[in-house]
Short mmCIF file of C-alpha atoms in Angstrom, two decimals:
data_model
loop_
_atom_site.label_atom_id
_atom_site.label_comp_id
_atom_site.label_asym_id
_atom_site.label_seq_id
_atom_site.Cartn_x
_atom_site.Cartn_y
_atom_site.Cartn_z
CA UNK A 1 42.51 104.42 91.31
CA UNK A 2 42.18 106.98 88.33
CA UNK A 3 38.44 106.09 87.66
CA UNK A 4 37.39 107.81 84.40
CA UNK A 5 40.28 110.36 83.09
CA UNK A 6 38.99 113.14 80.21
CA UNK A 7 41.62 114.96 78.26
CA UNK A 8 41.67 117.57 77.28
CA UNK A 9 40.39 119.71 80.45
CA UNK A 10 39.99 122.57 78.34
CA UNK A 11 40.20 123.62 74.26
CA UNK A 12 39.51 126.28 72.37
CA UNK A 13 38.44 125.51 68.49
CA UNK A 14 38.04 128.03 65.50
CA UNK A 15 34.40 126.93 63.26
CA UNK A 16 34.91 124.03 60.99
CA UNK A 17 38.12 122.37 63.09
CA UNK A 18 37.94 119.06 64.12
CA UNK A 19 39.27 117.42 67.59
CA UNK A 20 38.93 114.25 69.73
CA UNK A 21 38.08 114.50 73.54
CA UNK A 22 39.84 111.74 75.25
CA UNK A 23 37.81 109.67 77.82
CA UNK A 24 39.38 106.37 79.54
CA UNK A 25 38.70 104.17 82.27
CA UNK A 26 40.49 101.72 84.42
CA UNK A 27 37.37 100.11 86.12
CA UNK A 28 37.02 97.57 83.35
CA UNK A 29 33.25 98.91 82.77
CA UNK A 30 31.37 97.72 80.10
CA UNK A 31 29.08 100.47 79.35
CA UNK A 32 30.57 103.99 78.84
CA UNK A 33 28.75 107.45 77.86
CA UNK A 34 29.11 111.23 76.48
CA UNK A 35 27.01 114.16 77.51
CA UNK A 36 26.75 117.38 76.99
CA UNK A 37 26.16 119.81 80.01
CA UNK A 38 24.54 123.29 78.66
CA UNK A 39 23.46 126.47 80.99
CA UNK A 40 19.75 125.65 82.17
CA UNK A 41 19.48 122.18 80.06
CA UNK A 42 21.17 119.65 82.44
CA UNK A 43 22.93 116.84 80.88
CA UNK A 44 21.57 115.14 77.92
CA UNK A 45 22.93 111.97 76.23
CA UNK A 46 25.03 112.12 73.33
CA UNK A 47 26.38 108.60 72.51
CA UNK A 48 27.01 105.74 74.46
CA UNK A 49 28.66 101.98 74.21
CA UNK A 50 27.77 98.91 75.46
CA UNK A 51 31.12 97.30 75.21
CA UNK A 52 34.01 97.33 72.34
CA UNK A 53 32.74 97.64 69.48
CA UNK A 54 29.11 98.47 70.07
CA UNK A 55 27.66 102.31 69.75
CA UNK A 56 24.89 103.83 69.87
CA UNK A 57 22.96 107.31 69.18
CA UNK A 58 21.66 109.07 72.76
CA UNK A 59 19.48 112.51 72.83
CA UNK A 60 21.71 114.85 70.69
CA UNK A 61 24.26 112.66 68.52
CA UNK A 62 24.33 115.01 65.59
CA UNK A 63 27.91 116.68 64.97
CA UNK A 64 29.54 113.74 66.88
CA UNK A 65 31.33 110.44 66.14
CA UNK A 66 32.31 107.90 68.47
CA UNK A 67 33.77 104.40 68.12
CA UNK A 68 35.28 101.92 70.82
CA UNK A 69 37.84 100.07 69.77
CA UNK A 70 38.91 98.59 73.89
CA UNK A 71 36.81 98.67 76.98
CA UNK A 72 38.91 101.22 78.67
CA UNK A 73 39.05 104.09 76.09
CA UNK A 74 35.84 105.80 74.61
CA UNK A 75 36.81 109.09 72.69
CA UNK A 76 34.51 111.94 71.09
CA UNK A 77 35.08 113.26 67.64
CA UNK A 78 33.66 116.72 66.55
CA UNK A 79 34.12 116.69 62.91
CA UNK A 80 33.27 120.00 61.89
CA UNK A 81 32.98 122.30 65.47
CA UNK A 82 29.88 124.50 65.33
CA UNK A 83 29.17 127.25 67.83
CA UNK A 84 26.34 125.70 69.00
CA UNK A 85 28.65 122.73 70.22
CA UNK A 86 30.21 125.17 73.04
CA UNK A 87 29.22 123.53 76.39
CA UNK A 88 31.14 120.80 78.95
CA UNK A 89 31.32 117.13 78.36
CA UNK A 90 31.54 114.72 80.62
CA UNK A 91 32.01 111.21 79.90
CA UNK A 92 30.69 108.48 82.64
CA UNK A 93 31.34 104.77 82.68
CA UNK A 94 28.82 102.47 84.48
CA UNK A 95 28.20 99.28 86.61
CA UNK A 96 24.97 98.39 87.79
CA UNK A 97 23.36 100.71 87.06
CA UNK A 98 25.55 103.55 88.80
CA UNK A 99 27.14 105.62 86.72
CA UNK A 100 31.22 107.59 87.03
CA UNK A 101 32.02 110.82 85.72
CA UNK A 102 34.45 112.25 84.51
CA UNK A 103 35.93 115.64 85.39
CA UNK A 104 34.48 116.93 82.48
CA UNK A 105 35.79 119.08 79.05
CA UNK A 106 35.14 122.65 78.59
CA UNK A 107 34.76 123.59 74.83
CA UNK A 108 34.41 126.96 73.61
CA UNK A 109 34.01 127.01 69.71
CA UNK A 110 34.46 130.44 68.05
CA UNK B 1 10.38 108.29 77.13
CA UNK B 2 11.46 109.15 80.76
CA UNK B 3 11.41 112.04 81.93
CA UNK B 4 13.16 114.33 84.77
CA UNK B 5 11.70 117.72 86.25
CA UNK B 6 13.50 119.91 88.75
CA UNK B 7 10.58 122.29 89.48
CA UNK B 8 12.94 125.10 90.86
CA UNK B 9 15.28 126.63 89.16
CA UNK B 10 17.32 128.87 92.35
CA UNK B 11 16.92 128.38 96.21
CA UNK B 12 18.10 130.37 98.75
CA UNK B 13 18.17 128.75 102.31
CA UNK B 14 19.66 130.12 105.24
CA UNK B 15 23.01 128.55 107.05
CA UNK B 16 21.61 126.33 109.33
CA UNK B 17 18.13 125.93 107.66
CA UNK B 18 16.52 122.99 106.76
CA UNK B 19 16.14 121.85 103.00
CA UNK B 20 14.36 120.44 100.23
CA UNK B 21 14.74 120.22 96.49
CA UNK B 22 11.73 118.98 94.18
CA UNK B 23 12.20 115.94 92.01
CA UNK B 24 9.30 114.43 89.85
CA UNK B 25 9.56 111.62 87.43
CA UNK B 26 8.03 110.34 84.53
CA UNK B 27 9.20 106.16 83.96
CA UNK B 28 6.83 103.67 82.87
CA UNK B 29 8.55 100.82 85.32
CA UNK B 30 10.33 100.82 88.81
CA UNK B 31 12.30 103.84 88.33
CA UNK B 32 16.24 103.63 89.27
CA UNK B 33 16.93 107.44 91.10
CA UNK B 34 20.01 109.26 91.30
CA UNK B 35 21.01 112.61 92.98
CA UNK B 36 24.45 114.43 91.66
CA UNK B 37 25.71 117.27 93.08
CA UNK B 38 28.19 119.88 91.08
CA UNK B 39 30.23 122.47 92.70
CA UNK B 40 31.16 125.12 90.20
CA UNK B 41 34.20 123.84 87.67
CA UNK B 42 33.93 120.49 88.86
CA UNK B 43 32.55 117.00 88.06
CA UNK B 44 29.88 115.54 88.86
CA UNK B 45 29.40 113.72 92.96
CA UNK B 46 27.27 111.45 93.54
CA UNK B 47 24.66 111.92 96.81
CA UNK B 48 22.72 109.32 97.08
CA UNK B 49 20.71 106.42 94.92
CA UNK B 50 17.58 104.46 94.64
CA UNK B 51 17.06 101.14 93.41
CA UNK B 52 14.30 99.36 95.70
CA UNK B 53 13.48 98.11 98.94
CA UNK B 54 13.14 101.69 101.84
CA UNK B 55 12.15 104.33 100.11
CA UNK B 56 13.93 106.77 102.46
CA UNK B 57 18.03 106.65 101.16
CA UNK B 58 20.72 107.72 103.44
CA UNK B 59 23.25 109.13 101.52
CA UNK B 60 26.89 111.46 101.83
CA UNK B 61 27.01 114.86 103.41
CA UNK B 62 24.20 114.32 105.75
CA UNK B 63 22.05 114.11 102.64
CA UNK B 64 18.68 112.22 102.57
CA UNK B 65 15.94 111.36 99.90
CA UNK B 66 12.20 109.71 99.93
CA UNK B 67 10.73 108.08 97.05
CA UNK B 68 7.31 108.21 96.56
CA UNK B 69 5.88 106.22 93.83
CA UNK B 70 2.18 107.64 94.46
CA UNK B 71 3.86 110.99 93.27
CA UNK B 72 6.22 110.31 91.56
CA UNK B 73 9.04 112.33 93.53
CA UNK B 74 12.31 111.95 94.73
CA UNK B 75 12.96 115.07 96.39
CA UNK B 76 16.40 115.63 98.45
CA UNK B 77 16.60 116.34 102.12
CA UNK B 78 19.21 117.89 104.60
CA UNK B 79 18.12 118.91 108.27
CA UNK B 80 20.77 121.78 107.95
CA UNK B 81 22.84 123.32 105.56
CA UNK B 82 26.39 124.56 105.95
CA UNK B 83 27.48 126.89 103.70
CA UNK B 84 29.57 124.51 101.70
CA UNK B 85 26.52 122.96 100.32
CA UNK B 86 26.35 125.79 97.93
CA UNK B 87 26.32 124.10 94.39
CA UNK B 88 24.00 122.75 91.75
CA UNK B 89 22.12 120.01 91.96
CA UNK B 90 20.61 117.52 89.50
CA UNK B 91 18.02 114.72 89.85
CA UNK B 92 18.79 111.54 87.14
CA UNK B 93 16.58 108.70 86.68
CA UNK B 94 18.29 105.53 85.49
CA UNK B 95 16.15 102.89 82.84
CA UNK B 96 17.69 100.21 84.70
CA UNK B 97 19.16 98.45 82.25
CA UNK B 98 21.65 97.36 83.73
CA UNK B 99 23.58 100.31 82.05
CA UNK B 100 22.08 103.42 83.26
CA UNK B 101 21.43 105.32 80.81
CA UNK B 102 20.61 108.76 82.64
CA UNK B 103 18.12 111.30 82.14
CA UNK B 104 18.85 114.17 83.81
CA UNK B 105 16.86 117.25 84.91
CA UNK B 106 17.82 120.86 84.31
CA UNK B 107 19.20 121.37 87.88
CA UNK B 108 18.79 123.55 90.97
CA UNK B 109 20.98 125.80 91.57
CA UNK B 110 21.15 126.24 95.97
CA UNK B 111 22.75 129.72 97.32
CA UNK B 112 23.12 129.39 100.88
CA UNK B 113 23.23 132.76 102.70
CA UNK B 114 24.84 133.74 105.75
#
């Protein structure tokens, strides 16, 4: 049982590239999440989705897209990488209220 | 909004010591409680969780918490600590939606000395 897989584990960007982090799941959760993990701040919310198709902004959404397109996959686009948008990600799914996390993404942008 | 705060920031508890890390909450209705822990490089474990009924939670690793709701605290107990224990670790409170979305404090990080 793979519970939530994130690819890549880590990446290096220049300023203004773009990339998808890769999150999937194969515990058939409906609800699935993105934060951001930053030195002294603790995890805040970035997106989340309640199901295919559904999305929704969390604490700090700006500079990301997301979209879910199946249950098990919920990527993380960075349009335009900024700087400031060097920190982990972990992506989570959920069920009853407990949440899974991912091994998390490393992302240093220079 | 809800709210998380871990009121320490470093602890440093001797092998074999007992422990405690602060937890207060701010959530308008019956609070769902979570404590992670995160060894350095790695994910995020979960220790233990509340959602209702005895407020004292058993959880992994010899790990225990108390909710109370008269303070608002869901601090995390161990009656000893082995030196593997040495990690971060972060207090969440779910809105118990059925989802959990998770606020999460800013973490205490534990150094456990010889």
């Amino acid at each position: 049982n793979a519970g939530v897989t994130q690819t890549p584990k880590f990446q290096v960007l220049k300023t203004g590239q773009s990339m998808t982090l890769q999150c999937a799941q194969d515990m058939n959760h409906e609800y699935m999440s993105w934060y951001r993990q930053d030195p002294g701040m603790g995890l805040r919310l970035i997106h989340y989705s309640v199901g295919a198709g559904i999305t929704d902004q969390g604490e700090v959404p700006n500079g990301y897209n997301v979209s879910r397109s199946t249950t098990e996959d919920f990527p993380l686009r960075l349009l335009s990488a900024a700087p400031s948008q060097t920190s982990v990600y972990f992506c989570a799914s959920s069920y009853r209220n407990e949440a899974f996390f991912g091994q998390g993404t490393r992302l240093t942008v220079v | 909004a809800q709210s998380v705060t871990q009121p320490d920031i470093h602890i440093t508890v001797s092998e074999g010591a007992s422990l405690e890390l602060r937890c207060n909450y701010s959530y308008g209705a019956t609070p769902y409680l979570f404590w992670y822990v995160q060894s350095p490089g790695q994910g995020l474990q979960l220790l233990l969780k509340y959602f209702s009924g005895d407020t004292l939670v058993q959880g992994i690793k010899g790990f225990e918490a108390e909710f109370k709701r008269s303070q608002s605290s869901f601090n995390l107990r161990k009656p000893s600590v082995h030196w593997s224990d040495a990690a971060e670790y972060f207090c969440a409170v779910g809105d118990g939606s059925g989802y959990s979305t998770l606020t999460f404090g800013k973490g205490t990080m534990l150094l456990v000395s010889p």
